[in-house]
Coordinates of C-alpha atoms in Angstrom, one line a residue:
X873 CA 2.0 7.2 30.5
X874 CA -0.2 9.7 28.4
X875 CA -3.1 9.2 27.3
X876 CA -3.8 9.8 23.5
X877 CA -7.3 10.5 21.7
X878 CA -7.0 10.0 17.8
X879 CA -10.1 11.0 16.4
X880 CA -11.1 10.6 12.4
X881 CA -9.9 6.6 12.4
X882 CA -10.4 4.7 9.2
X883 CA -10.8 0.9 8.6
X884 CA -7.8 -1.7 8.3
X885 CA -9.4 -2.3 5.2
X886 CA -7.5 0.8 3.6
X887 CA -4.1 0.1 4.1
X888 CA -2.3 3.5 3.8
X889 CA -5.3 4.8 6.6
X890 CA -4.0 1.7 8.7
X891 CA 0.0 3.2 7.9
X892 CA -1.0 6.5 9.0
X893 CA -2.5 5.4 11.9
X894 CA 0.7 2.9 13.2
X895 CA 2.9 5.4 12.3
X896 CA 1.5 8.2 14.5
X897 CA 1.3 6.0 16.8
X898 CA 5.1 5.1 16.9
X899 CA 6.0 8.5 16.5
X900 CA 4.7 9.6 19.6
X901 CA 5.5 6.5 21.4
X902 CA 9.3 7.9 20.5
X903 CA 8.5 11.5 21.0
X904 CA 6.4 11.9 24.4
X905 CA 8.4 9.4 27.2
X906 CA 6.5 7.3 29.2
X907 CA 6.3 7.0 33.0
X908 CA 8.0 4.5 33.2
X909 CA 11.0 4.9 30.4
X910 CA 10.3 5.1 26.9
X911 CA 8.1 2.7 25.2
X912 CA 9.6 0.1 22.7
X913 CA 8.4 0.5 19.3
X914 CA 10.9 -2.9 18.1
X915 CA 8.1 -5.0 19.1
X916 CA 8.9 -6.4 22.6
X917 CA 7.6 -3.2 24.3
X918 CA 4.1 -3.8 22.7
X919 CA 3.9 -7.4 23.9
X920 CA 4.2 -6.0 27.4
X921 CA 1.5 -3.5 26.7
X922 CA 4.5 -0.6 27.0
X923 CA 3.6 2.7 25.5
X924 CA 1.0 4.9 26.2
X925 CA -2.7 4.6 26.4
X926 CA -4.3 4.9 22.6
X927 CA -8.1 5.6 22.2
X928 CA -9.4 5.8 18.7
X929 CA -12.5 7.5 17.4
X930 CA -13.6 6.3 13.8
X931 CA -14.9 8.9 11.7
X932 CA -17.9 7.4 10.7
X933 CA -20.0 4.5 12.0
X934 CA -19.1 2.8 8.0
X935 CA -16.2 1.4 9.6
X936 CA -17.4 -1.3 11.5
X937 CA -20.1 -2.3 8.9
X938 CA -17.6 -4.8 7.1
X939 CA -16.5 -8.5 7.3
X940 CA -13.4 -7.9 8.9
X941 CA -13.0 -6.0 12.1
X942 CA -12.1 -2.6 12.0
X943 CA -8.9 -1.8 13.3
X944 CA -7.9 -5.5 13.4
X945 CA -4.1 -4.8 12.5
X946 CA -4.1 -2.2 14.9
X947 CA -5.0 -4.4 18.2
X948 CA -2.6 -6.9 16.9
X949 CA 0.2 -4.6 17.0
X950 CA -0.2 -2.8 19.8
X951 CA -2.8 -5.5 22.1
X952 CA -4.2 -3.6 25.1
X953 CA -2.5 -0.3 24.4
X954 CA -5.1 0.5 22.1
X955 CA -9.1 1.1 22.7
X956 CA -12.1 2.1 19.9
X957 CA -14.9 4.2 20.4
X958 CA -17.9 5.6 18.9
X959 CA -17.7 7.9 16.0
X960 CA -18.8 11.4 17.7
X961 CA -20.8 12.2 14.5
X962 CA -23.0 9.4 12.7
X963 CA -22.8 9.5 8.8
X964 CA -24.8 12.2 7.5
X965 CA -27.2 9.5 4.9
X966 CA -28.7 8.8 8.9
X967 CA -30.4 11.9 8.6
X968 CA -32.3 12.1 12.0
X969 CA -29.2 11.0 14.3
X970 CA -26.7 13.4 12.4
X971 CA -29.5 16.4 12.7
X972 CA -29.7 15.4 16.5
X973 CA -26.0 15.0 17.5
X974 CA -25.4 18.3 15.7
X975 CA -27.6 20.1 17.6
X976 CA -26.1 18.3 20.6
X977 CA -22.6 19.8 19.2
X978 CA -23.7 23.5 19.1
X979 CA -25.4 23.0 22.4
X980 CA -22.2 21.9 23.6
X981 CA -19.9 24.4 22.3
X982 CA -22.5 27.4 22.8
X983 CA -23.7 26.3 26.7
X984 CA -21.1 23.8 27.9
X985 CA -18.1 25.0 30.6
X986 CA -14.8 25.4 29.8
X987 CA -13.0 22.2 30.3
X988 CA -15.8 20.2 29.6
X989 CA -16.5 18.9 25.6
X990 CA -19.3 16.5 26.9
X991 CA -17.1 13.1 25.6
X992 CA -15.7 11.2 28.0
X993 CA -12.6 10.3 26.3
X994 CA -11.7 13.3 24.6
X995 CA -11.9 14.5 28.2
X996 CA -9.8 12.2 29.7
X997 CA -7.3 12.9 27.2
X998 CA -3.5 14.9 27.6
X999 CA -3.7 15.4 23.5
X1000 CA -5.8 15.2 21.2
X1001 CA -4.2 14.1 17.2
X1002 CA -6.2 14.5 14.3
X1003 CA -5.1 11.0 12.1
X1004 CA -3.6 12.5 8.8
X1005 CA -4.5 12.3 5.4
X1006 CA -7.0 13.7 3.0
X1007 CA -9.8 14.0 5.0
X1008 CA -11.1 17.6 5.4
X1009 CA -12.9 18.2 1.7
X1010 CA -16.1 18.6 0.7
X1011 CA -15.8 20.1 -2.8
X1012 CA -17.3 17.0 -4.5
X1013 CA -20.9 17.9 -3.4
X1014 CA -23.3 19.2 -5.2
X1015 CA -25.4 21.3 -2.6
X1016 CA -23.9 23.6 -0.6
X1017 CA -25.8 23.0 2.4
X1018 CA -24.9 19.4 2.2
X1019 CA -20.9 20.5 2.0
X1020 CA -21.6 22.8 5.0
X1021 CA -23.0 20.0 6.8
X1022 CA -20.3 17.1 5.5
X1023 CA -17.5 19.9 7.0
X1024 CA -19.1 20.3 10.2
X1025 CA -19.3 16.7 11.2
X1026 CA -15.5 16.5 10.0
X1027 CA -14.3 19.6 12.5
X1028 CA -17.0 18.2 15.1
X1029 CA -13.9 15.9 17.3
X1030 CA -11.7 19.3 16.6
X1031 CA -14.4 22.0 18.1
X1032 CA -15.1 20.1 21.0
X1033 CA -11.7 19.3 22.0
X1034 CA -10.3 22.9 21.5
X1035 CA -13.9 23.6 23.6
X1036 CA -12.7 20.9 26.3
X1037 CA -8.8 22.7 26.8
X1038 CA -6.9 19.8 25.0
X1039 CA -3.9 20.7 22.4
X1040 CA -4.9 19.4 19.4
X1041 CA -2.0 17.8 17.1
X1042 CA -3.2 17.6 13.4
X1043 CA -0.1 15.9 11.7
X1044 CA 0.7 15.3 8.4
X1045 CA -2.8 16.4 6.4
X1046 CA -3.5 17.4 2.9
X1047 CA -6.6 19.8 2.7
X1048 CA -9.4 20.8 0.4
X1049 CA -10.7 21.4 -2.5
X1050 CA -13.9 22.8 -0.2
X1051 CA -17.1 24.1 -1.7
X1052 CA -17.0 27.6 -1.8
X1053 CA -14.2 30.3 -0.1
X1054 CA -16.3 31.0 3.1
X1055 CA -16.0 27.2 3.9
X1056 CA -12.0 27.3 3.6
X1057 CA -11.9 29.9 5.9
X1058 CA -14.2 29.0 8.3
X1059 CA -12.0 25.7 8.5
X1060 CA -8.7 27.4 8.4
X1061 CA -10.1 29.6 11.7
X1062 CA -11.3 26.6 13.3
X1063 CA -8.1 25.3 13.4
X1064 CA -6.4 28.4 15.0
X1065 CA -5.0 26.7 18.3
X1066 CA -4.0 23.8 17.2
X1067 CA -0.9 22.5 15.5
X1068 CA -1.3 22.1 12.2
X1069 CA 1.7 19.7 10.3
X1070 CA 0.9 19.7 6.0
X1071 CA 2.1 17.0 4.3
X1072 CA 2.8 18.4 1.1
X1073 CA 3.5 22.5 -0.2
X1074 CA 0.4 22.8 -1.5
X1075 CA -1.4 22.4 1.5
X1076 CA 0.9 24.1 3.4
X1077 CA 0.2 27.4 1.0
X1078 CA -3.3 27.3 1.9
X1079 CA -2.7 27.4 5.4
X1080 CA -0.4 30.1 4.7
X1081 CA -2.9 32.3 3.0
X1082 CA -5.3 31.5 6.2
X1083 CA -6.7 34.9 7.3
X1084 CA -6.1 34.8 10.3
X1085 CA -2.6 33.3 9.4
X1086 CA -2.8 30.0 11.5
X1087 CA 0.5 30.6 14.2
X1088 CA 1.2 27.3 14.1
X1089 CA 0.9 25.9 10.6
X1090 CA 3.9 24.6 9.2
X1091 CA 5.0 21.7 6.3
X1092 CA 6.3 18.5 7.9
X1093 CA 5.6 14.9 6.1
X1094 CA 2.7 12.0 6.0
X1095 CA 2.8 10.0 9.1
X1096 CA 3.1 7.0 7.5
X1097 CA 6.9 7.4 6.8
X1098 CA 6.9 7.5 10.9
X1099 CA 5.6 3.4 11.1
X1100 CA 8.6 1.4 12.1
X1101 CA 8.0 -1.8 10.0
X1102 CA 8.4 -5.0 11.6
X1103 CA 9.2 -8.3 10.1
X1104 CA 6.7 -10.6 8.0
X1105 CA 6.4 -13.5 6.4
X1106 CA 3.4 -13.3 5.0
X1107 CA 4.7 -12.7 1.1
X1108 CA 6.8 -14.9 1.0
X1109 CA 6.0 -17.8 -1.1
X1110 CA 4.9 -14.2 -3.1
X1111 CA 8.2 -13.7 -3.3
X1112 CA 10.2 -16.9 -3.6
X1113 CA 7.4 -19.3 -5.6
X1114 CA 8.6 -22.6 -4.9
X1115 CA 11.6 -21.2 -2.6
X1116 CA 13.2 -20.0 -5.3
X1117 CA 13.2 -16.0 -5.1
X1118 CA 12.8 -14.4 -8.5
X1119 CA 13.1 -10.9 -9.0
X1120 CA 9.3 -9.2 -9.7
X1121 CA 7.8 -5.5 -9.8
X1122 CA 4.7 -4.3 -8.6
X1123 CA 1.9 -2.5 -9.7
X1124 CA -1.3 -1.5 -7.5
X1125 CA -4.6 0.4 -9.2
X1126 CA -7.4 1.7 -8.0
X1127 CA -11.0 2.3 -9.0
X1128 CA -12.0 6.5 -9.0
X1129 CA -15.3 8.3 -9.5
X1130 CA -15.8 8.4 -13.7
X1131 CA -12.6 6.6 -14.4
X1132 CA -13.4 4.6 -17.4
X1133 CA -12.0 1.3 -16.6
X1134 CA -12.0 -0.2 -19.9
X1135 CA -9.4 2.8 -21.4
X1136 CA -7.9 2.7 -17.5
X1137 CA -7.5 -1.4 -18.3
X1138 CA -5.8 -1.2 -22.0
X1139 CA -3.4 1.6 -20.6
X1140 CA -2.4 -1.0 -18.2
X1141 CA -1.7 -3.4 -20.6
X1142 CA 0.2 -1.9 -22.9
X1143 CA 2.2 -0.6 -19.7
X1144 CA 2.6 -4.0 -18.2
X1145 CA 3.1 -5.5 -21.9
X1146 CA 6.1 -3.0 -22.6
X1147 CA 7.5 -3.3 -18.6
X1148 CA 7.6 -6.7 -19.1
X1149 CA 9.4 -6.5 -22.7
X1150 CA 12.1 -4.5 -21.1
X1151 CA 12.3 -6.7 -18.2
X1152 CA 16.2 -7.7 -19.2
X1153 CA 16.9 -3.9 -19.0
X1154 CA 14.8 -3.5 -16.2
X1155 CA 16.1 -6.4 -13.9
X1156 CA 12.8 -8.4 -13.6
X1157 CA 11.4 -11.3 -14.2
X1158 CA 7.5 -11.1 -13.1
X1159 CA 5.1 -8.4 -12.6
X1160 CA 2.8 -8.4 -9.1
X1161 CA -0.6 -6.9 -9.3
X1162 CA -1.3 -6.1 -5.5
X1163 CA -4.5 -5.0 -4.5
X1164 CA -3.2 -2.3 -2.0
X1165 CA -7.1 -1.6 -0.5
X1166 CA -9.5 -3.5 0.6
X1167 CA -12.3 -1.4 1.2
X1168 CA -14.4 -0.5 3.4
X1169 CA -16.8 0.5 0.7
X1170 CA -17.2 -0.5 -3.2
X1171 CA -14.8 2.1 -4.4
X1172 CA -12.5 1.6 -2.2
X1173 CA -11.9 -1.6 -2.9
X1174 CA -8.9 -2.2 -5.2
X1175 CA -10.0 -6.1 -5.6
X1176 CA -12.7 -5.8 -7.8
X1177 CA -10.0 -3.0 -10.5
X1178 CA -7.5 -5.2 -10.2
X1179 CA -9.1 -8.8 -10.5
X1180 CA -10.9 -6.8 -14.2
X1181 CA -7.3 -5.5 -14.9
X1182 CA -5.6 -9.1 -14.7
X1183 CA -8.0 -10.6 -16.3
X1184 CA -7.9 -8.8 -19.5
X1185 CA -4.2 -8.2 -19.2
X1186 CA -3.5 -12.1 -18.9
X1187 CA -6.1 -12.4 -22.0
X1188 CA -4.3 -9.9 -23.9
X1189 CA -0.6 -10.8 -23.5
X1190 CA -1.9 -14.5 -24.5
X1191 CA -3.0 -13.7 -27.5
X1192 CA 0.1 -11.8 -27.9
X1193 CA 2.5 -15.4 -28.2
X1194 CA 5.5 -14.4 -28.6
X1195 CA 7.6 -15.6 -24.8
X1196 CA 3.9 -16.3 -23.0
X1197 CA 3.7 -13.0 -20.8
X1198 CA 0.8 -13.7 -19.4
X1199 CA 2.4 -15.9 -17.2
X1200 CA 4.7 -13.3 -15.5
X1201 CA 1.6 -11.6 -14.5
X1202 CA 0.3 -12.4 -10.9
X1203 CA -2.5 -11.2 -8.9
X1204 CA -1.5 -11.4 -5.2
X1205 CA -4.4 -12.2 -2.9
X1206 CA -4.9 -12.0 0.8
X1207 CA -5.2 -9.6 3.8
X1208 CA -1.9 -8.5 4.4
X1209 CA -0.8 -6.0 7.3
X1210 CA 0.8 -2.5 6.3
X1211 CA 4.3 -4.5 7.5
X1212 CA 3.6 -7.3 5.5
X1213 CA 3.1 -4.8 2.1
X1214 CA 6.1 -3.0 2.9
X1215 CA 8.3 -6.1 3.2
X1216 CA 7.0 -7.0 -0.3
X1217 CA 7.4 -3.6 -1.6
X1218 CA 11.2 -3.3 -0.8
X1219 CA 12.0 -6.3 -2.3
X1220 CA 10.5 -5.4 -5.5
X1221 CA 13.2 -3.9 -8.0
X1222 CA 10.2 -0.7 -9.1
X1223 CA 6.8 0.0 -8.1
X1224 CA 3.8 1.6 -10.3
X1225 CA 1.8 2.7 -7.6
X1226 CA -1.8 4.4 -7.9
X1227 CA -2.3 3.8 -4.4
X1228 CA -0.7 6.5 -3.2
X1229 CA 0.2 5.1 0.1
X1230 CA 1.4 2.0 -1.9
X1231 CA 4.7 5.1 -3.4
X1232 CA 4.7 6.1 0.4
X1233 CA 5.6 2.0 1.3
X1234 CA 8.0 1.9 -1.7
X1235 CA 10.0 5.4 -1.0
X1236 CA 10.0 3.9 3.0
X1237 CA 12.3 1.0 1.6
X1238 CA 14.2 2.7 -1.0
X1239 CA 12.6 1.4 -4.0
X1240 CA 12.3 3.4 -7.2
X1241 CA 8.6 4.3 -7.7
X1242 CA 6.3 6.5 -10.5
X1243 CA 3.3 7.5 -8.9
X1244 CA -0.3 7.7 -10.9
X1245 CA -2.4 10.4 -8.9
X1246 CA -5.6 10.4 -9.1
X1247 CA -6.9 12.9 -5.8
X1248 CA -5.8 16.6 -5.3
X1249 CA -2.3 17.5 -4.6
X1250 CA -0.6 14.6 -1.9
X1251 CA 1.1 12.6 -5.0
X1252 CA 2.6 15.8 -6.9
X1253 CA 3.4 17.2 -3.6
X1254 CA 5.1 14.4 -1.8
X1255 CA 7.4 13.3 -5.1
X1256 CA 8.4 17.1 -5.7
X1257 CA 10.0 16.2 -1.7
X1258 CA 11.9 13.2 -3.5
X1259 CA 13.0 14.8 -6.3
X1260 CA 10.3 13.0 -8.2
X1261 CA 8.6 15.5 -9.7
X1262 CA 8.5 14.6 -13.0
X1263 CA 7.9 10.7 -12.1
X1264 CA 3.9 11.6 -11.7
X1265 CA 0.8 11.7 -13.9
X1266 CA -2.4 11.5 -13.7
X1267 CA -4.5 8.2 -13.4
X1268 CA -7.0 8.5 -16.1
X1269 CA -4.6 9.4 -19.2
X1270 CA -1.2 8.3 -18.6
X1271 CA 1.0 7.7 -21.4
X1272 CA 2.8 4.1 -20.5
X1273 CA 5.8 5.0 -22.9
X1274 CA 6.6 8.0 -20.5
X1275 CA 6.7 6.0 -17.7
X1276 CA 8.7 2.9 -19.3
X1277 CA 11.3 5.0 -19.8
X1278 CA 11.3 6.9 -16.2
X1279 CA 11.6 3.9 -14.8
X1280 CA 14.6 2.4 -16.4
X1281 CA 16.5 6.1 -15.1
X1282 CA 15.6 5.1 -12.0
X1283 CA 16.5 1.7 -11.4
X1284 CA 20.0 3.0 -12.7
X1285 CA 20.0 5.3 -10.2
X1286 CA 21.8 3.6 -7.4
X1287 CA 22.1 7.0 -5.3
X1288 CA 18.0 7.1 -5.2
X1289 CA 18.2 4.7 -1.5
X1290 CA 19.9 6.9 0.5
X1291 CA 18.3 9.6 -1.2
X1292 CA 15.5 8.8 0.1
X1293 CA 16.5 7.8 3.7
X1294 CA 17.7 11.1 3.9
X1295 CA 15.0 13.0 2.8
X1296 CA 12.3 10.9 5.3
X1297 CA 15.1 11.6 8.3
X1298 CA 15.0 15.3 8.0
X1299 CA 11.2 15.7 7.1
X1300 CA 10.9 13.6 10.3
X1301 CA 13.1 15.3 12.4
X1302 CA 11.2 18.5 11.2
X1303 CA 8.0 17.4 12.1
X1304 CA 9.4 16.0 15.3
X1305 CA 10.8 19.5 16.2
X1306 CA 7.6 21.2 15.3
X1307 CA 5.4 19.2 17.4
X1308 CA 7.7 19.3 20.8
X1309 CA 8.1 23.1 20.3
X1310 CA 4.2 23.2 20.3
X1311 CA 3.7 21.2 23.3
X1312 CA 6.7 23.1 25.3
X1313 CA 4.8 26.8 24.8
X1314 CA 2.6 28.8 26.8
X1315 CA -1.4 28.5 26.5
X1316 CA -2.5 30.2 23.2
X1317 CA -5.3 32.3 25.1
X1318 CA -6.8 31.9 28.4
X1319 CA -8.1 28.5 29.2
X1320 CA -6.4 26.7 26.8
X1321 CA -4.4 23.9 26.7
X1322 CA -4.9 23.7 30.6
X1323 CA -3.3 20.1 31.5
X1324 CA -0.5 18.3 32.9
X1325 CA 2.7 18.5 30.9
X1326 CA 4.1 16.1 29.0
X1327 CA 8.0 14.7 29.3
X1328 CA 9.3 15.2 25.8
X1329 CA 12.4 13.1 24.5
X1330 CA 14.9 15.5 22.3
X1331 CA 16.6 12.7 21.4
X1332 CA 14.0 11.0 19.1
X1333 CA 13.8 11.5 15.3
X1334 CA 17.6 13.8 15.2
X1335 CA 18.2 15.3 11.6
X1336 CA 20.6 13.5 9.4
X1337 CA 24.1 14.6 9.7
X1338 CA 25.9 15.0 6.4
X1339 CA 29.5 14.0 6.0
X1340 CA 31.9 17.3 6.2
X1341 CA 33.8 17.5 2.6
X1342 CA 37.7 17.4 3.2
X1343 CA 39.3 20.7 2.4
X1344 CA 42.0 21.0 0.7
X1345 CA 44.1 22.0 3.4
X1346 CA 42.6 19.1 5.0
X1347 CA 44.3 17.1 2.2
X1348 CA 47.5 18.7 2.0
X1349 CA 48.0 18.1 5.8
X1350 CA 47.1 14.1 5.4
X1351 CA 49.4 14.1 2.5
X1352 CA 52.0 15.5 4.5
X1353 CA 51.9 13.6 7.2
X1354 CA 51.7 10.3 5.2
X1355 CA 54.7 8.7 4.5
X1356 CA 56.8 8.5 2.0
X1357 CA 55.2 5.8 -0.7
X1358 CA 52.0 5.9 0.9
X1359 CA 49.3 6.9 -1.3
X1360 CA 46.2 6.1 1.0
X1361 CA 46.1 10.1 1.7
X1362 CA 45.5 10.2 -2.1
X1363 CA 42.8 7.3 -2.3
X1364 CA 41.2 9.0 0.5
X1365 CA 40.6 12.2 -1.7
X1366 CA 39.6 10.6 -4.5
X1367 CA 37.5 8.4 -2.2
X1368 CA 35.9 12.0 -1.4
X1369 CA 35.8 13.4 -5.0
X1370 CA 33.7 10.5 -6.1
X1371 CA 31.2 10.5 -3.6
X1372 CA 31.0 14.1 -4.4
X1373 CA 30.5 13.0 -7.9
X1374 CA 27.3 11.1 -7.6
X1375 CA 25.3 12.7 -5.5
X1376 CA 21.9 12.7 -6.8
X1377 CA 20.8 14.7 -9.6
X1378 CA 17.0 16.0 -7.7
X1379 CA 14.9 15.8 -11.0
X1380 CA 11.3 17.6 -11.4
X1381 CA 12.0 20.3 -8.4

């Protein structure tokens, strides 16, 4: 059984953070064996505590000041597999304990041995995984010794571990925008032994332009697609008011820095008014306002956008007449577990997802999905992998038109499922390859990476193996050995011709 350090942990409250989280957790579960056999990531392996050892460090002390318990969904899943720590860096507005544990940091990595970080657990550990996502930017402040500061207490779990010996795993990341040049590349250099797993091209260029050029940097996926969702009821009288399912979309918004929610809220309504006009077309009878995050902190919390948004779209559509819309508008409440929002978001017909993790949940089930972005590259980048290019635009001046009629192109597009399935196969099977390769070389330098080896399993996470066309020599053997009369050599073909025929047209690469 290994034991695993995550560092940079974020609250429950933020359900895609949560995602990310469960899903590197199952990936490795599947990836690295166990001891004693390989753990079972169904469910009943968990109940028995199977799996290896988990300890997470939060990335800021933030998380645990909230009314819910940090990291509640992930004790339930995974019970005694999985212990929290202490951030290794306080928040930097507690100016005299940041100043003092980053002097204790350089003391560390200037004076302390080789092998030794000077945290207990990081020590203990056989790998160390950076939890992915946006995390490492610091281009929003306004001082540069502040962002200098802000980037050093992000790389502080990464410098001591490299320090300590331990491989270092950072999987499926987006990066940047940082303050100035210097502070990319110092990052970029920091990160020079460790495997580092993009998310999305545009990331992946910037490690690519790294001076030194990082040796292991290459572009995998977000680690959420990895979570292998498990049943819930807890949507379901969402779904089926009354028992009687009816068929809904959903839509999930968010609150950003400077939007201006009053133009952010009457976009909304003339999107929801004309989704809901088309709703014969589109397949749907009710439209599910799902605050997707809960916090930890004000901005973060989609409750307080989406309660404003409701409001004023149910006052709206009232006044409209017409069929009473505002009563296919509902605000789902509630604090449901990254399994529970998947269930509901594959048994929507479409999702409008600002939330980006919320398009992540949606392409996991196969449902068609426009993205709003509204943070760097991770929504352009990850719907470019989908084909989905052009099914993206930015949160604060949409045009709901543009996205009306997207969406009816891909509801008709009964290929986009498997598309999709395919797609998250291979980008996992990708990233699955590039992280056994790293664990299976030879130390990077002397000293490094100095502990016992890990059994890896080659069978988790295989690439998807397409269906070989039938040649047409293929075809004129069947046909000749068919008898006479018996045209199922010439189904057959056509069978192959049309399956040919609609494969996916990849729109926006």
């Amino acid at each position: 059984m290994a034991k695993i350090c995550m560092t940079h942990g974020w609250h429950d409250d933020n359900k895609g953070d949560s995602a990310i989280l469960m899903g590197t957790i199952d990936f490795l579960d599947q990836l690295i064996d166990a001891e004693q056999g390989r753990s079972d990531v169904s469910g009943a392996g968990v109940a028995k505590a199977e799996g290896h050892r988990i300890d997470i460090l939060p990335i800021d002390d933030q998380v645990f000041a909230t009314e819910r318990g940090p990291f509640r969904h992930i004790r339930r899943r995974y019970r005694e597999r999985v212990t929290v720590g202490q951030p290794l860096m306080p928040p930097m507005r507690d100016k005299l304990r940041f100043v003092t544990s980053l002097l204790g940091l350089g003391a560390k990595m200037m004076f302390g041995k080789q092998g030794k970080s000077g945290n207990d657990i990081i020590d203990a550990a056989d790998l160390v995984v950076v939890k992915g996502g946006h995390i490492f930017h610091n281009g929003s402040f306004k001082k540069t010794l502040s962002s200098w500061l802000a980037l050093i207490g992000y790389l502080a779990p990464v410098m001591l571990a490299r320090k300590a010996g331990k491989r270092v795993l950072l999987l499926g990341h987006s990066f940047g925008p940082f303050k100035t040049p210097a502070q990319e590349r110092f990052f970029l250099r920091t990160l020079s032994d460790c495997l580092v797993v993009s998310r999305e091209e545009i990331t992946h260029a910037m490690t690519q332009k790294a001076d030194p050029k990082l040796p292991h940097a290459l572009l995998g996926t977000d680690m959420a697609f990895a979570m292998a969702p498990r049943a819930s009821d807890e949507h379901a009288a969402v779904k089926a008011p009354n028992g009687v399912a009816s068929p809904y979309a959903v839509i999930t918004l968010r609150d950003w820095w400077g939007l201006d929610q009053q133009a952010f809220a009457e976009r909304v309504e003339v999107l929801s008014r004309s989704l809901l006009e088309s709703r014969e077309r589109l397949g749907i009878e009710r439209l599910l306002v799902v605050p997707h995050v809960l916090g930890p902190t004000d901005i973060e919390n989609d409750q307080r956008i989406s309660r404003l948004v409701f409001d004023h779209l149910q006052k709206a559509l009232a006044t409209a007449g017409g069929e009473n819309l505002a009563k296919r508008i509902e605000l789902v409440q509630g604090d449901p577990s990254p399994d529970a929002l998947v269930d509901l978001y594959r048994d929507a017909r479409f999702l409008v997802g600002t939330r980006f993790h919320s398009v992540i949940f949606a392409l996991m089930s196969g449902t068609p999905v426009y993205a709003l972005s509204y943070c760097g590259p991770k929504a352009p980048g990850i719907m470019r992998d989908f084909g989905l290019g052009d099914s993206v635009q930015d949160i604060e001046n949409f045009d709901p038109a543009r996205i009306v009629a997207d969406i009816e192109q891909l509801v008709a597009d009964t290929a986009f499922p498997a598309l999709a399935e395919r797609v998250i196969a291979e980008k996992l099977a990708i990233t699955a390859d590039i992280t056994r390769d790293f664990l299976r070389r030879a130390p990077g330098r002397a000293g490094v990476w100095g502990q016992r080896e890990l059994k890896l399993n080659d069978a988790a996470f295989p690439a998807p193996v397409a269906p070989e066309p039938a040649t047409a020599e293929a075809a004129t053997a069947m046909a000749a050995d068919a008898p006479a009369g018996d045209d199922s050599a010439t189904a057959d073909n056509n069978s192959a011709t049309a399956a040919h025929d609609s494969e996916p047209v990849v729109r926006g690469a």
